[in-house]
Amino acid sequence: MSINCLVYAECKDGKLRRVALEALGAARQLAADSGAVHALLAGADSTALAEAAAELASRGAAVVHIADDAALRDGAPEAVQAAIAAAIAAARPDAVLLGHTALGREVAPRVAAAIGAGHAADVTAIVTTGDGGDVVFARPLYAGKAVERLRIAPGAPMVISVRPNNLPPAETLPAGAAPGAVSALAYSAPTLWTTVRSVVRKTTGAVDLAEADIIVSGGRGVRSSDGFAPLQELASLLGGAVGASRGACDAGYCDYALQIGQTGKVVTPQLYIACGISGAIQHLAGMSGSRVIVAVNKDPDAPIFGVADYGVVGDLFDIVPLLTGEFRRILGAS
Amino acid sequence: MNIVVLVKQTFDTEEKIIVQGGTVSQDGVKLIVNPYDEYALEEALRLREKHGGTVTAITCGNEQSTEALRTALAMGADEAIRLEIEPGDDSASLAAAIAAVVQPLKPDLLLAGLFAVDTGSGSVALQVAERLGLPHASAVVKLEVNGSTLIADRDVEGDTATVEVPLPALVTAQQGLNEPRYPSLPGIMKAKRKPLRVVSRIELGPDAAAPATQRLSVETVPPRAAGKRLGGGTPAELAAQLAKLLHEEAKVL
């Protein structure tokens, strides 16, 4: 069985998001040898779109459809949804894939309802048997305390939103292979419901938590909003993001947007450094999928040590700045 | 204003998950109103206090989920509807059923949580909006209604976008939207006399769609084992030891 796929390749600030390449990788897996892989880019910056299209075409998208329209500038979900609908009409896919990002989370369900598809949301693994068998999607339940395996009902179209940082990105085609074609999509903007009045960037230059490779996270132990400063310094040095526990958010030390846990965000970075976080079950659910976990806490009995690969009993205000210094030395030397 | 709030009963977030015979065990588990739905409910009550109107809470669930509706009524919702759940329901079949129940209510505003802390898809409410042809604003942290328009601050991966959307519309609630009230004792007493209707799926007729996904299995994730505990040194020694291990052993730099 081969599955024809359409990938909505999301861009941020004109650049392809990594999760778009992960969705493309998943599409190539589903399409196997005989399915078609199409990709869709939607935006209003022709130069950036052309660059992104070249990258998608070099990584296995047979056709890259470009919707280039002023209506797509602000990321109004209905404008993006209309672009996906136009690309579905052009590509006639069995499966639509996209990242489970802020935009993907609001668009995927609507696309699924519009085309009568099954929606597999926040997918972390895909298993194809390759001999005409089912495609099985794995996704977390209870923020990762359990895993559900599901399939799409036979004959139903699929909408698959993939969790960032979990699936391998599509690889570049071997040397000599012909890249895919790029094609302008016939797009007419729908009546726009959403007027975007303003966007306040609080995360300028910072990495999105869901896509971050390294997260430095603070709990009640940071004691104040200023207490996040050493964590921010370490995160900046490592090119990572700052997160927080519910305790720190409830105490008003930081914005709820930083919260990691069953309420809040679920993250799966390469390295998670928990500073002054005790490790309530609902927090552990949100970060236990990290590859390497470090815990720094004054309380030797804190439950966070039960999941940490490396635990340091000590005061985060002593340890974290010293750790930053050590990393600066290591990174400078290498 | 006629406001409809979608509510789901979920496990308390501090509960451990136990899988027995291929399903998640409900034995002795503390059940709560999904925290994100509580924000939605609280916002509905505040809007009604300001603009007048009614708040209807809808859940899709078994007999036990009536408790979640009683909580909603005790917090101040005017009426509640429990839609029966069927084995094998998924986001598509639930959304179809909920849309069929919501449509005749003709709400000015549909409110729901950003996602439920159990299944975590965040899919049902948006599928309902699509079926009803409603615009939406998702992950909302601040909401105002101004005549026939809503103005919302949305959390977009840490940034804040302020959007305007015409009513009727769906709004999904993100953490930070408000601080939900606790039901008062008089509220709990009054809730017992408020209308709570049960709708069977058969009543909905041909509008109800079949599930489009099928769950094959559920497994718990084995807990992580604790690793190395570094100790017995000065903070500087501990930091140096940790940095070396992360660099050379864990190779995360």
PDB file of C-alpha atoms in Angstrom, chain B residues 30-245:
ATOM      1  CA  LYS B  30      -9.783  11.269  41.428  1.00  0.00           C
ATOM      2  CA  LEU B  31     -11.786  12.862  38.617  1.00  0.00           C
ATOM      3  CA  ILE B  32     -11.815  16.580  37.918  1.00  0.00           C
ATOM      4  CA  VAL B  33     -13.065  19.023  35.329  1.00  0.00           C
ATOM      5  CA  ASN B  34     -10.294  19.303  32.720  1.00  0.00           C
ATOM      6  CA  PRO B  35      -8.277  22.334  33.954  1.00  0.00           C
ATOM      7  CA  TYR B  36      -8.408  24.098  30.567  1.00  0.00           C
ATOM      8  CA  ASP B  37     -12.182  23.653  30.475  1.00  0.00           C
ATOM      9  CA  GLU B  38     -12.386  25.282  33.909  1.00  0.00           C
ATOM     10  CA  TYR B  39     -10.767  28.397  32.442  1.00  0.00           C
ATOM     11  CA  ALA B  40     -13.339  28.301  29.622  1.00  0.00           C
ATOM     12  CA  LEU B  41     -16.174  27.930  32.107  1.00  0.00           C
ATOM     13  CA  GLU B  42     -14.915  30.727  34.342  1.00  0.00           C
ATOM     14  CA  GLU B  43     -14.609  33.049  31.343  1.00  0.00           C
ATOM     15  CA  ALA B  44     -18.169  32.210  30.277  1.00  0.00           C
ATOM     16  CA  LEU B  45     -19.465  33.090  33.738  1.00  0.00           C
ATOM     17  CA  ARG B  46     -17.569  36.392  33.764  1.00  0.00           C
ATOM     18  CA  LEU B  47     -18.918  37.313  30.339  1.00  0.00           C
ATOM     19  CA  ARG B  48     -22.453  36.503  31.453  1.00  0.00           C
ATOM     20  CA  GLU B  49     -21.988  38.626  34.583  1.00  0.00           C
ATOM     21  CA  LYS B  50     -20.947  41.516  32.344  1.00  0.00           C
ATOM     22  CA  HIS B  51     -23.249  41.120  29.353  1.00  0.00           C
ATOM     23  CA  GLY B  52     -26.146  39.017  30.679  1.00  0.00           C
ATOM     24  CA  GLY B  53     -27.426  35.866  28.993  1.00  0.00           C
ATOM     25  CA  THR B  54     -27.082  32.181  29.741  1.00  0.00           C
ATOM     26  CA  VAL B  55     -24.281  29.665  30.105  1.00  0.00           C
ATOM     27  CA  THR B  56     -24.878  26.083  29.023  1.00  0.00           C
ATOM     28  CA  ALA B  57     -22.275  23.436  29.864  1.00  0.00           C
ATOM     29  CA  ILE B  58     -22.078  20.379  27.619  1.00  0.00           C
ATOM     30  CA  THR B  59     -20.113  17.225  28.219  1.00  0.00           C
ATOM     31  CA  CYS B  60     -19.876  13.988  26.335  1.00  0.00           C
ATOM     32  CA  GLY B  61     -19.429  11.134  28.730  1.00  0.00           C
ATOM     33  CA  ASN B  62     -20.839   8.329  30.855  1.00  0.00           C
ATOM     34  CA  GLU B  63     -23.114   8.660  33.888  1.00  0.00           C
ATOM     35  CA  GLN B  64     -20.126   9.501  36.090  1.00  0.00           C
ATOM     36  CA  SER B  65     -19.283  12.591  34.027  1.00  0.00           C
ATOM     37  CA  THR B  66     -22.512  14.136  35.366  1.00  0.00           C
ATOM     38  CA  GLU B  67     -20.301  15.157  38.317  1.00  0.00           C
ATOM     39  CA  ALA B  68     -18.364  17.481  36.039  1.00  0.00           C
ATOM     40  CA  LEU B  69     -21.616  19.083  34.933  1.00  0.00           C
ATOM     41  CA  ARG B  70     -22.756  19.455  38.551  1.00  0.00           C
ATOM     42  CA  THR B  71     -19.490  21.257  39.236  1.00  0.00           C
ATOM     43  CA  ALA B  72     -20.154  23.544  36.261  1.00  0.00           C
ATOM     44  CA  LEU B  73     -23.667  24.244  37.511  1.00  0.00           C
ATOM     45  CA  ALA B  74     -22.376  24.859  41.039  1.00  0.00           C
ATOM     46  CA  MET B  75     -19.846  27.356  39.686  1.00  0.00           C
ATOM     47  CA  GLY B  76     -22.760  29.173  38.070  1.00  0.00           C
ATOM     48  CA  ALA B  77     -23.717  27.650  34.710  1.00  0.00           C
ATOM     49  CA  ASP B  78     -27.464  27.894  34.069  1.00  0.00           C
ATOM     50  CA  GLU B  79     -28.044  24.526  32.486  1.00  0.00           C
ATOM     51  CA  ALA B  80     -26.179  21.429  31.431  1.00  0.00           C
ATOM     52  CA  ILE B  81     -26.386  18.744  28.793  1.00  0.00           C
ATOM     53  CA  ARG B  82     -24.756  15.350  28.952  1.00  0.00           C
ATOM     54  CA  LEU B  83     -24.332  13.706  25.615  1.00  0.00           C
ATOM     55  CA  GLU B  84     -23.940   9.951  25.837  1.00  0.00           C
ATOM     56  CA  ILE B  85     -20.619   8.493  24.751  1.00  0.00           C
ATOM     57  CA  GLU B  86     -20.319   5.422  22.539  1.00  0.00           C
ATOM     58  CA  PRO B  87     -17.558   2.811  22.568  1.00  0.00           C
ATOM     59  CA  GLY B  88     -14.970   3.655  19.939  1.00  0.00           C
ATOM     60  CA  ASP B  89     -15.782   7.374  19.849  1.00  0.00           C
ATOM     61  CA  ASP B  90     -12.979   9.536  18.489  1.00  0.00           C
ATOM     62  CA  SER B  91     -12.592  13.246  17.845  1.00  0.00           C
ATOM     63  CA  ALA B  92     -14.541  13.002  14.568  1.00  0.00           C
ATOM     64  CA  SER B  93     -17.580  11.187  15.968  1.00  0.00           C
ATOM     65  CA  LEU B  94     -17.627  13.293  19.141  1.00  0.00           C
ATOM     66  CA  ALA B  95     -17.389  16.524  17.172  1.00  0.00           C
ATOM     67  CA  ALA B  96     -20.244  15.452  14.898  1.00  0.00           C
ATOM     68  CA  ALA B  97     -22.448  14.611  17.886  1.00  0.00           C
ATOM     69  CA  ILE B  98     -21.547  17.761  19.810  1.00  0.00           C
ATOM     70  CA  ALA B  99     -22.118  19.944  16.753  1.00  0.00           C
ATOM     71  CA  ALA B 100     -25.600  18.447  16.375  1.00  0.00           C
ATOM     72  CA  VAL B 101     -26.398  19.317  20.005  1.00  0.00           C
ATOM     73  CA  VAL B 102     -24.876  22.802  19.869  1.00  0.00           C
ATOM     74  CA  GLN B 103     -26.420  23.924  16.571  1.00  0.00           C
ATOM     75  CA  PRO B 104     -30.029  24.389  17.781  1.00  0.00           C
ATOM     76  CA  LEU B 105     -28.736  26.342  20.813  1.00  0.00           C
ATOM     77  CA  LYS B 106     -27.409  29.015  18.418  1.00  0.00           C
ATOM     78  CA  PRO B 107     -24.685  30.239  20.776  1.00  0.00           C
ATOM     79  CA  ASP B 108     -23.087  33.654  20.349  1.00  0.00           C
ATOM     80  CA  LEU B 109     -19.933  32.178  21.799  1.00  0.00           C
ATOM     81  CA  LEU B 110     -18.659  28.632  22.082  1.00  0.00           C
ATOM     82  CA  LEU B 111     -15.925  28.169  24.687  1.00  0.00           C
ATOM     83  CA  ALA B 112     -13.691  25.152  25.271  1.00  0.00           C
ATOM     84  CA  GLY B 113     -10.325  24.302  26.781  1.00  0.00           C
ATOM     85  CA  LEU B 114      -7.240  24.382  24.540  1.00  0.00           C
ATOM     86  CA  PHE B 115      -6.912  20.628  25.037  1.00  0.00           C
ATOM     87  CA  ALA B 116      -7.846  17.935  27.541  1.00  0.00           C
ATOM     88  CA  VAL B 117      -5.073  16.748  29.844  1.00  0.00           C
ATOM     89  CA  ASP B 118      -5.910  13.088  29.152  1.00  0.00           C
ATOM     90  CA  THR B 119      -6.103  12.562  25.374  1.00  0.00           C
ATOM     91  CA  GLY B 120      -4.368  15.848  24.623  1.00  0.00           C
ATOM     92  CA  SER B 121      -5.369  16.178  20.965  1.00  0.00           C
ATOM     93  CA  GLY B 122      -7.097  19.545  21.221  1.00  0.00           C
ATOM     94  CA  SER B 123      -9.116  18.440  18.212  1.00  0.00           C
ATOM     95  CA  VAL B 124     -12.791  18.116  19.128  1.00  0.00           C
ATOM     96  CA  ALA B 125     -13.737  21.768  19.726  1.00  0.00           C
ATOM     97  CA  LEU B 126     -12.104  22.931  16.481  1.00  0.00           C
ATOM     98  CA  GLN B 127     -13.821  20.163  14.537  1.00  0.00           C
ATOM     99  CA  VAL B 128     -17.115  21.344  16.042  1.00  0.00           C
ATOM    100  CA  ALA B 129     -16.330  24.903  14.894  1.00  0.00           C
ATOM    101  CA  GLU B 130     -15.559  23.661  11.390  1.00  0.00           C
ATOM    102  CA  ARG B 131     -18.822  21.711  11.245  1.00  0.00           C
ATOM    103  CA  LEU B 132     -20.782  24.750  12.414  1.00  0.00           C
ATOM    104  CA  GLY B 133     -18.900  27.161  10.149  1.00  0.00           C
ATOM    105  CA  LEU B 134     -17.686  29.232  13.107  1.00  0.00           C
ATOM    106  CA  PRO B 135     -14.438  31.210  13.181  1.00  0.00           C
ATOM    107  CA  HIS B 136     -12.160  30.634  16.138  1.00  0.00           C
ATOM    108  CA  ALA B 137      -9.487  32.158  18.313  1.00  0.00           C
ATOM    109  CA  SER B 138      -7.354  29.527  20.005  1.00  0.00           C
ATOM    110  CA  ALA B 139      -5.060  29.501  23.056  1.00  0.00           C
ATOM    111  CA  VAL B 140      -6.660  32.675  24.396  1.00  0.00           C
ATOM    112  CA  VAL B 141      -5.202  34.333  27.503  1.00  0.00           C
ATOM    113  CA  LYS B 142      -7.386  37.473  27.487  1.00  0.00           C
ATOM    114  CA  LEU B 143     -10.871  37.932  26.110  1.00  0.00           C
ATOM    115  CA  GLU B 144     -13.216  40.859  25.589  1.00  0.00           C
ATOM    116  CA  VAL B 145     -16.518  40.986  23.784  1.00  0.00           C
ATOM    117  CA  ASN B 146     -17.358  44.230  22.059  1.00  0.00           C
ATOM    118  CA  GLY B 147     -20.772  44.104  20.389  1.00  0.00           C
ATOM    119  CA  SER B 148     -20.603  41.521  17.644  1.00  0.00           C
ATOM    120  CA  THR B 149     -16.812  41.122  17.789  1.00  0.00           C
ATOM    121  CA  LEU B 150     -14.433  39.471  20.171  1.00  0.00           C
ATOM    122  CA  ILE B 151     -10.967  40.762  20.872  1.00  0.00           C
ATOM    123  CA  ALA B 152      -8.567  38.165  22.176  1.00  0.00           C
ATOM    124  CA  ASP B 153      -4.946  37.904  23.212  1.00  0.00           C
ATOM    125  CA  ARG B 154      -3.599  34.561  22.022  1.00  0.00           C
ATOM    126  CA  ASP B 155      -0.549  32.698  23.290  1.00  0.00           C
ATOM    127  CA  VAL B 156       1.390  31.768  20.169  1.00  0.00           C
ATOM    128  CA  GLU B 157       4.386  29.753  21.328  1.00  0.00           C
ATOM    129  CA  GLY B 158       5.230  32.345  23.927  1.00  0.00           C
ATOM    130  CA  ASP B 159       4.422  35.417  21.810  1.00  0.00           C
ATOM    131  CA  THR B 160       1.146  37.259  22.248  1.00  0.00           C
ATOM    132  CA  ALA B 161      -1.055  37.967  19.233  1.00  0.00           C
ATOM    133  CA  THR B 162      -4.071  40.225  19.597  1.00  0.00           C
ATOM    134  CA  VAL B 163      -6.832  39.245  17.184  1.00  0.00           C
ATOM    135  CA  GLU B 164     -10.344  40.345  16.354  1.00  0.00           C
ATOM    136  CA  VAL B 165     -12.890  37.742  15.314  1.00  0.00           C
ATOM    137  CA  PRO B 166     -16.603  38.217  14.543  1.00  0.00           C
ATOM    138  CA  LEU B 167     -19.223  36.450  16.670  1.00  0.00           C
ATOM    139  CA  PRO B 168     -20.504  33.792  16.783  1.00  0.00           C
ATOM    140  CA  ALA B 169     -17.148  32.109  17.266  1.00  0.00           C
ATOM    141  CA  LEU B 170     -15.224  29.442  19.156  1.00  0.00           C
ATOM    142  CA  VAL B 171     -12.645  30.465  21.736  1.00  0.00           C
ATOM    143  CA  THR B 172     -10.265  27.921  23.270  1.00  0.00           C
ATOM    144  CA  ALA B 173      -8.888  28.784  26.681  1.00  0.00           C
ATOM    145  CA  GLN B 174      -5.188  28.743  27.528  1.00  0.00           C
ATOM    146  CA  GLN B 175      -3.735  28.815  31.006  1.00  0.00           C
ATOM    147  CA  GLY B 176      -3.506  32.362  32.335  1.00  0.00           C
ATOM    148  CA  LEU B 177      -6.934  33.396  30.992  1.00  0.00           C
ATOM    149  CA  ASN B 178      -8.347  33.676  34.511  1.00  0.00           C
ATOM    150  CA  GLU B 179      -8.400  32.138  37.958  1.00  0.00           C
ATOM    151  CA  PRO B 180     -11.412  29.788  38.117  1.00  0.00           C
ATOM    152  CA  ARG B 181     -13.732  30.259  41.097  1.00  0.00           C
ATOM    153  CA  TYR B 182     -14.556  27.492  43.546  1.00  0.00           C
ATOM    154  CA  PRO B 183     -18.207  26.476  43.752  1.00  0.00           C
ATOM    155  CA  SER B 184     -19.864  28.168  46.746  1.00  0.00           C
ATOM    156  CA  LEU B 185     -22.042  26.198  49.154  1.00  0.00           C
ATOM    157  CA  PRO B 186     -25.236  27.988  47.995  1.00  0.00           C
ATOM    158  CA  GLY B 187     -24.023  27.363  44.435  1.00  0.00           C
ATOM    159  CA  ILE B 188     -23.735  23.641  45.146  1.00  0.00           C
ATOM    160  CA  MET B 189     -27.245  23.602  46.672  1.00  0.00           C
ATOM    161  CA  LYS B 190     -28.719  25.512  43.729  1.00  0.00           C
ATOM    162  CA  ALA B 191     -26.970  23.272  41.212  1.00  0.00           C
ATOM    163  CA  LYS B 192     -29.120  20.346  42.323  1.00  0.00           C
ATOM    164  CA  ARG B 193     -32.247  22.087  41.007  1.00  0.00           C
ATOM    165  CA  LYS B 194     -30.776  23.361  37.733  1.00  0.00           C
ATOM    166  CA  PRO B 195     -31.793  21.622  34.507  1.00  0.00           C
ATOM    167  CA  LEU B 196     -29.518  18.782  33.415  1.00  0.00           C
ATOM    168  CA  ARG B 197     -30.568  17.032  30.253  1.00  0.00           C
ATOM    169  CA  VAL B 198     -29.240  13.742  28.874  1.00  0.00           C
ATOM    170  CA  VAL B 199     -29.164  13.349  25.111  1.00  0.00           C
ATOM    171  CA  SER B 200     -28.826   9.895  23.639  1.00  0.00           C
ATOM    172  CA  ARG B 201     -26.847   9.451  20.461  1.00  0.00           C
ATOM    173  CA  ILE B 202     -29.832   7.852  18.732  1.00  0.00           C
ATOM    174  CA  GLU B 203     -31.748  11.130  19.128  1.00  0.00           C
ATOM    175  CA  LEU B 204     -29.156  12.881  16.993  1.00  0.00           C
ATOM    176  CA  GLY B 205     -29.911  10.737  13.985  1.00  0.00           C
ATOM    177  CA  PRO B 206     -28.006  10.884  10.741  1.00  0.00           C
ATOM    178  CA  ASP B 207     -25.889  13.951  11.679  1.00  0.00           C
ATOM    179  CA  ALA B 208     -23.694  11.774  13.833  1.00  0.00           C
ATOM    180  CA  ALA B 209     -20.567  10.603  12.012  1.00  0.00           C
ATOM    181  CA  ALA B 210     -18.747   7.350  12.599  1.00  0.00           C
ATOM    182  CA  PRO B 211     -15.323   7.362  14.260  1.00  0.00           C
ATOM    183  CA  ALA B 212     -12.501   7.888  11.760  1.00  0.00           C
ATOM    184  CA  THR B 213      -9.709   6.531  13.959  1.00  0.00           C
ATOM    185  CA  GLN B 214      -9.416   3.272  15.867  1.00  0.00           C
ATOM    186  CA  ARG B 215      -7.400   2.772  19.030  1.00  0.00           C
ATOM    187  CA  LEU B 216      -5.321  -0.404  18.815  1.00  0.00           C
ATOM    188  CA  SER B 217      -3.629  -0.381  22.218  1.00  0.00           C
ATOM    189  CA  VAL B 218      -2.711   1.654  25.271  1.00  0.00           C
ATOM    190  CA  GLU B 219       0.458   1.063  27.237  1.00  0.00           C
ATOM    191  CA  THR B 220       2.014   2.841  30.133  1.00  0.00           C
ATOM    192  CA  VAL B 221       5.477   4.238  29.621  1.00  0.00           C
ATOM    193  CA  PRO B 222       8.028   2.500  31.845  1.00  0.00           C
ATOM    194  CA  PRO B 223       9.331   4.968  34.422  1.00  0.00           C
ATOM    195  CA  ARG B 224      12.845   6.292  33.949  1.00  0.00           C
ATOM    196  CA  ALA B 225      15.440   4.965  36.297  1.00  0.00           C
ATOM    197  CA  ALA B 226      17.475   7.333  38.403  1.00  0.00           C
ATOM    198  CA  GLY B 227      21.028   7.767  37.183  1.00  0.00           C
ATOM    199  CA  LYS B 228      24.126   9.114  38.877  1.00  0.00           C
ATOM    200  CA  ARG B 229      23.983  11.259  41.965  1.00  0.00           C
ATOM    201  CA  LEU B 230      26.893  13.651  42.201  1.00  0.00           C
ATOM    202  CA  GLY B 231      27.895  14.607  45.679  1.00  0.00           C
ATOM    203  CA  GLY B 232      30.661  15.152  48.140  1.00  0.00           C
ATOM    204  CA  GLY B 233      32.342  18.163  46.671  1.00  0.00           C
ATOM    205  CA  THR B 234      32.305  21.907  46.608  1.00  0.00           C
ATOM    206  CA  PRO B 235      29.807  23.537  44.244  1.00  0.00           C
ATOM    207  CA  ALA B 236      32.690  24.284  41.856  1.00  0.00           C
ATOM    208  CA  GLU B 237      33.782  20.628  41.872  1.00  0.00           C
ATOM    209  CA  LEU B 238      30.218  19.436  41.345  1.00  0.00           C
ATOM    210  CA  ALA B 239      29.682  21.841  38.426  1.00  0.00           C
ATOM    211  CA  ALA B 240      32.959  20.759  36.803  1.00  0.00           C
ATOM    212  CA  GLN B 241      32.094  17.091  37.260  1.00  0.00           C
ATOM    213  CA  LEU B 242      28.613  17.583  35.800  1.00  0.00           C
ATOM    214  CA  ALA B 243      29.845  19.570  32.793  1.00  0.00           C
ATOM    215  CA  LYS B 244      32.448  16.879  32.060  1.00  0.00           C
ATOM    216  CA  LEU B 245      29.860  14.077  32.251  1.00  0.00           C
TER     217      LEU B 245
END
